[in-house]
XYZ file of N, CA and C in Angstrom:
384
model
N -62.644 -79.682 5.036
C -63.019 -78.714 6.415
C -62.834 -77.468 6.040
N -64.206 -76.975 6.235
C -64.423 -75.470 5.686
C -63.895 -74.746 7.147
N -62.900 -73.565 6.180
C -62.564 -72.532 7.123
C -63.089 -71.543 7.295
N -63.157 -71.029 8.320
C -63.297 -69.277 8.865
C -63.020 -68.299 7.655
N -61.346 -68.813 7.837
C -60.319 -67.828 7.180
C -60.924 -67.722 5.580
N -60.566 -66.239 5.525
C -60.884 -65.522 4.014
C -60.277 -65.034 3.699
N -59.671 -64.544 2.379
C -58.611 -63.698 1.669
C -59.244 -62.677 1.122
N -59.015 -61.608 1.291
C -59.300 -59.840 0.000
C -57.881 -59.662 0.014
N -58.018 -59.037 -1.390
C -56.883 -58.307 -1.924
C -57.452 -56.979 -1.626
N -57.070 -55.861 -1.367
C -57.723 -54.672 -1.100
C -56.579 -53.915 -2.319
N -57.382 -53.329 -3.420
C -56.774 -52.819 -4.463
C -57.927 -52.528 -5.480
N -58.098 -50.817 -5.948
C -58.694 -50.394 -6.769
C -59.029 -51.123 -8.212
N -57.456 -51.749 -8.341
C -57.204 -52.366 -9.695
C -57.860 -53.677 -9.436
N -58.964 -53.513 -10.813
C -59.395 -55.216 -10.636
C -58.278 -56.120 -11.539
N -57.515 -55.681 -12.089
C -56.319 -56.819 -12.488
C -55.883 -57.140 -11.559
N -55.857 -56.542 -10.763
C -54.977 -57.096 -9.064
C -55.313 -58.081 -8.372
N -56.838 -58.295 -8.800
C -57.942 -59.407 -8.056
C -58.309 -60.293 -8.856
N -57.565 -60.638 -10.240
C -58.173 -61.561 -11.316
C -57.130 -62.271 -11.254
N -57.215 -63.876 -11.285
C -56.502 -64.795 -11.598
C -55.496 -65.057 -10.857
N -55.908 -64.762 -9.290
C -54.663 -64.365 -7.906
C -54.498 -66.333 -7.667
N -53.060 -66.191 -7.468
C -52.769 -67.704 -7.310
C -53.195 -67.913 -5.294
N -54.041 -69.082 -5.752
C -54.825 -69.119 -4.040
C -54.076 -69.582 -2.998
N -54.424 -69.168 -1.553
C -53.363 -69.354 -0.868
C -54.180 -70.678 -0.187
N -52.632 -71.669 0.814
C -53.356 -72.630 1.101
C -53.151 -72.708 2.341
N -54.171 -73.424 3.376
C -54.164 -73.285 4.733
C -55.065 -75.007 4.801
N -53.716 -76.074 5.534
C -54.059 -77.431 5.668
C -54.304 -77.975 4.370
N -53.340 -77.600 3.260
C -53.666 -78.166 2.191
C -54.719 -77.731 1.148
N -55.709 -76.773 1.852
C -57.351 -76.493 1.224
C -57.051 -75.207 0.730
N -57.579 -74.901 -0.367
C -57.303 -73.465 -0.922
C -58.455 -72.337 -0.086
N -57.894 -70.932 0.387
C -58.694 -70.321 0.857
C -59.388 -69.375 0.036
N -60.916 -69.439 -0.133
C -61.646 -68.786 -0.689
C -61.216 -66.740 -0.834
N -61.068 -66.466 -2.261
C -60.824 -65.021 -2.432
C -62.110 -64.229 -2.327
N -62.488 -63.236 -1.455
C -63.937 -62.275 -1.379
C -63.789 -61.100 -1.809
N -64.794 -60.407 -2.259
C -64.787 -58.940 -2.242
C -64.741 -58.325 -1.113
N -65.313 -58.901 -0.203
C -65.884 -57.942 0.856
C -65.499 -59.060 2.112
N -65.536 -58.932 3.284
C -65.627 -59.385 4.502
C -66.053 -58.434 5.605
N -66.819 -59.137 6.597
C -67.104 -58.267 7.841
C -66.351 -58.617 9.125
N -65.500 -57.694 9.558
C -64.405 -57.751 10.641
C -64.963 -56.923 11.519
N -65.373 -57.060 12.838
C -65.536 -56.070 13.684
C -66.994 -55.301 13.617
N -67.679 -56.018 12.996
C -68.897 -55.310 12.453
C -68.871 -53.992 11.644
N -67.617 -54.201 10.762
C -67.270 -53.415 9.652
C -67.081 -54.293 8.305
N -67.390 -53.297 7.658
C -67.448 -53.970 6.294
C -66.395 -53.990 5.204
N -65.256 -54.749 5.409
C -64.194 -54.470 4.355
C -64.586 -54.759 3.210
N -63.825 -53.617 2.157
C -64.165 -54.103 0.935
C -62.963 -54.045 -0.026
N -63.208 -54.592 -1.078
C -61.317 -55.379 -1.802
C -61.205 -53.738 -2.588
N -62.246 -52.677 -2.528
C -61.912 -51.507 -3.311
C -61.490 -50.284 -2.673
N -61.226 -50.468 -1.191
C -61.155 -49.956 -0.008
C -61.993 -48.948 -0.012
N -63.008 -48.917 -0.086
C -64.037 -47.928 -0.021
C -64.453 -47.966 1.451
N -63.843 -48.781 2.411
C -64.141 -48.810 3.748
C -63.634 -47.512 4.240
N -62.532 -46.856 3.627
C -61.936 -45.500 3.903
C -62.633 -44.551 3.611
N -63.676 -44.679 3.125
C -64.633 -43.093 2.470
C -65.454 -43.691 3.630
N -66.251 -44.861 3.928
C -66.982 -44.967 4.705
C -66.555 -44.370 6.352
N -65.686 -44.809 6.582
C -64.944 -44.407 8.027
C -64.996 -42.837 8.294
N -64.201 -42.400 7.380
C -63.966 -40.841 7.413
C -65.580 -40.005 7.318
N -66.046 -40.809 6.548
C -67.638 -40.145 6.733
C -68.490 -40.520 8.181
N -68.135 -41.599 8.578
C -68.914 -42.018 10.053
C -68.234 -41.007 11.051
N -67.050 -41.294 11.196
C -66.468 -39.971 12.157
C -66.799 -39.125 11.627
N -66.557 -38.432 10.563
C -66.762 -36.999 10.794
C -68.081 -36.083 10.898
N -69.210 -37.331 10.573
C -70.512 -36.929 9.924
C -70.631 -36.483 8.745
N -69.550 -36.022 7.855
C -70.028 -35.498 6.682
C -69.514 -36.724 5.820
N -69.861 -35.881 4.392
C -69.214 -36.633 3.382
C -67.669 -36.704 3.197
N -67.186 -37.649 2.426
C -65.902 -37.439 2.008
C -65.394 -36.306 1.376
N -64.278 -35.702 1.798
C -64.238 -34.363 0.923
C -64.243 -34.664 -0.550
N -63.608 -35.839 -1.073
C -63.480 -36.186 -2.380
C -65.031 -36.268 -2.955
N -66.404 -36.628 -1.914
C -67.500 -36.991 -2.473
C -67.934 -35.455 -2.408
N -67.773 -34.572 -1.788
C -68.411 -33.221 -1.771
C -67.800 -32.258 -3.096
N -66.581 -32.810 -3.463
C -65.918 -31.659 -4.532
C -66.881 -32.515 -5.797
N -66.415 -33.873 -5.903
C -67.232 -34.651 -7.170
C -68.701 -33.907 -7.477
N -69.199 -33.720 -6.389
C -70.790 -33.399 -6.254
C -71.011 -31.922 -6.421
N -70.066 -30.993 -6.326
C -70.306 -29.431 -6.070
C -70.135 -29.479 -7.692
N -69.005 -29.816 -8.392
C -68.421 -29.894 -9.669
C -69.355 -30.206 -10.532
N -70.157 -31.205 -10.398
C -71.014 -31.896 -10.901
C -72.281 -30.704 -11.254
N -72.737 -30.255 -9.875
C -73.950 -29.316 -9.353
C -73.227 -28.152 -10.587
N -71.614 -27.652 -10.614
C -71.470 -26.597 -11.477
C -71.525 -26.617 -12.956
N -71.026 -27.430 -13.557
C -71.405 -28.409 -14.943
C -72.661 -28.354 -14.899
N -74.093 -28.743 -14.301
C -75.280 -28.457 -14.919
C -75.581 -27.095 -14.963
N -75.071 -25.871 -13.885
C -75.409 -24.850 -14.477
C -74.631 -24.507 -15.646
N -73.786 -24.874 -16.238
C -72.870 -24.478 -16.815
C -74.011 -24.974 -18.568
N -74.279 -25.783 -18.147
C -75.186 -26.724 -19.644
C -76.743 -25.817 -19.293
N -77.024 -25.522 -18.070
C -78.638 -24.495 -18.253
C -78.480 -23.279 -18.109
N -77.509 -22.750 -18.247
C -77.293 -21.198 -18.532
C -78.098 -20.387 -19.201
N -78.440 -19.688 -18.746
C -79.361 -18.537 -19.914
C -78.438 -17.857 -20.924
N -77.315 -18.115 -20.943
C -76.638 -17.361 -22.094
C -76.564 -18.447 -23.174
N -76.321 -18.644 -24.336
C -76.314 -19.433 -25.323
C -75.205 -19.824 -25.717
N -73.830 -19.140 -25.684
C -72.551 -19.646 -25.743
C -72.200 -20.622 -25.174
N -72.301 -19.862 -23.254
C -71.933 -21.262 -22.463
C -72.497 -22.321 -22.069
N -73.742 -22.658 -22.861
C -74.737 -23.286 -22.794
C -74.056 -24.632 -24.243
N -73.585 -23.845 -25.520
C -73.318 -24.515 -26.187
C -71.626 -25.214 -25.947
N -70.760 -24.278 -25.315
C -69.382 -24.126 -25.347
C -69.311 -25.292 -23.769
N -70.040 -25.710 -22.969
C -70.589 -26.644 -21.647
C -70.661 -27.865 -22.595
N -71.873 -27.758 -23.647
C -71.842 -29.149 -24.164
C -71.465 -29.555 -24.743
N -70.331 -29.099 -25.493
C -69.279 -29.430 -26.279
C -67.759 -29.803 -26.049
N -67.770 -29.154 -24.353
C -66.467 -30.074 -23.785
C -66.870 -30.714 -22.523
N -68.165 -31.010 -22.783
C -68.346 -31.919 -21.456
C -68.192 -33.549 -21.670
N -67.969 -34.053 -22.755
C -67.689 -35.080 -23.226
C -67.007 -35.350 -24.157
N -65.590 -34.347 -24.238
C -64.602 -34.285 -24.767
C -63.380 -34.916 -23.888
N -62.633 -35.500 -23.797
C -61.769 -36.068 -23.031
C -60.596 -35.333 -23.313
N -60.212 -34.316 -24.174
C -59.246 -33.532 -24.202
C -59.294 -32.419 -23.617
N -60.466 -31.972 -22.960
C -60.224 -30.727 -22.320
C -60.543 -31.150 -20.576
N -60.374 -30.408 -19.837
C -59.669 -30.911 -18.175
C -61.590 -30.831 -17.746
N -62.313 -30.226 -18.554
C -63.955 -30.756 -17.996
C -64.655 -31.980 -18.188
N -64.020 -32.223 -19.435
C -64.352 -33.974 -19.908
C -63.846 -34.687 -19.510
N -62.298 -34.622 -19.175
C -61.627 -35.641 -18.096
C -62.213 -35.638 -16.740
N -62.568 -34.644 -16.037
C -62.962 -34.418 -14.581
C -64.369 -35.170 -14.670
N -64.929 -34.951 -15.942
C -66.495 -35.895 -15.542
C -66.185 -37.389 -15.730
N -65.218 -37.588 -16.810
C -65.227 -38.936 -17.246
C -64.360 -39.696 -15.420
N -63.343 -38.856 -15.343
C -63.250 -40.082 -13.822
C -64.421 -39.967 -12.829
N -65.148 -38.608 -12.747
C -66.085 -39.232 -11.338
C -67.142 -39.774 -11.982
N -67.415 -39.975 -13.421
C -67.883 -41.296 -13.571
C -67.454 -42.740 -13.729
N -66.443 -42.632 -13.763
C -65.977 -44.189 -13.808
C -65.974 -44.395 -12.285
N -65.373 -43.703 -11.238
C -66.009 -43.767 -9.898
C -67.297 -44.112 -9.675
N -68.470 -43.248 -10.163
C -69.574 -43.676 -10.012
C -70.204 -44.860 -10.974
N -69.019 -45.623 -11.570
C -69.955 -46.426 -12.724
C -70.492 -46.424 -13.679
N -70.646 -45.098 -14.399
C -71.037 -44.713 -15.094
C -70.261 -44.278 -16.552
N -69.382 -45.359 -16.829
C -68.459 -44.989 -18.066
C -69.607 -45.442 -18.982
N -69.182 -44.567 -20.335
C -70.186 -45.435 -21.403
C -71.564 -44.576 -21.897
N -71.911 -43.629 -20.641
C -73.169 -43.086 -21.000
C -73.048 -41.685 -20.807
N -73.778 -40.427 -21.370
C -73.585 -39.476 -21.121
C -72.965 -38.487 -19.844
N -71.778 -38.421 -19.490
C -71.621 -38.086 -18.138
C -72.189 -36.565 -17.943
N -72.782 -36.069 -18.681
C -73.543 -34.653 -18.132
C -74.333 -34.887 -17.589
N -74.817 -36.494 -17.505
C -75.912 -36.700 -16.630
C -75.807 -36.739 -15.460
N -74.635 -36.825 -15.219
C -74.297 -37.071 -13.444
C -75.080 -35.904 -12.645
N -75.177 -36.765 -11.510
C -75.819 -35.720 -10.539
C -75.500 -35.945 -8.725
N -75.584 -34.987 -8.247
C -75.553 -34.870 -7.051
C -75.864 -36.473 -6.763
N -76.918 -36.785 -6.850
C -77.487 -37.974 -6.097
C -76.774 -38.945 -6.327
N -76.125 -39.415 -7.434
C -75.590 -40.531 -8.202
C -74.323 -40.241 -7.411
N -73.450 -39.240 -7.532
C -72.569 -39.208 -7.135
C -72.244 -39.423 -5.484
N -72.825 -39.214 -4.729
C -73.004 -39.366 -3.233
C -73.851 -40.778 -2.859
């Protein structure tokens, strides 16, 4: 028998959502979903609905998105600076995970699903 009941694990960690023991209802396994619609809202397993809700209520971007977008713009301004030493230093540290800039760009890239590419290519449009 088909059930309208669905299961979702709310966690940003993928490992928390893999190989999960099935939940049974009347002897049947309930399906695990990455997202479900509830009262017109899309609830996603990675908790991104929280950001969407904040943006919808406030009418502006989530502060985390705003800061990441501004930081990306700041890094771009360093990479295109008219001063040669600033450009060189920025290009050296932007992909070096031992630096604050490198780790920050890497974290923003992971949030935007951009791992494994030149993180200095992050743009405000990609982040938003």
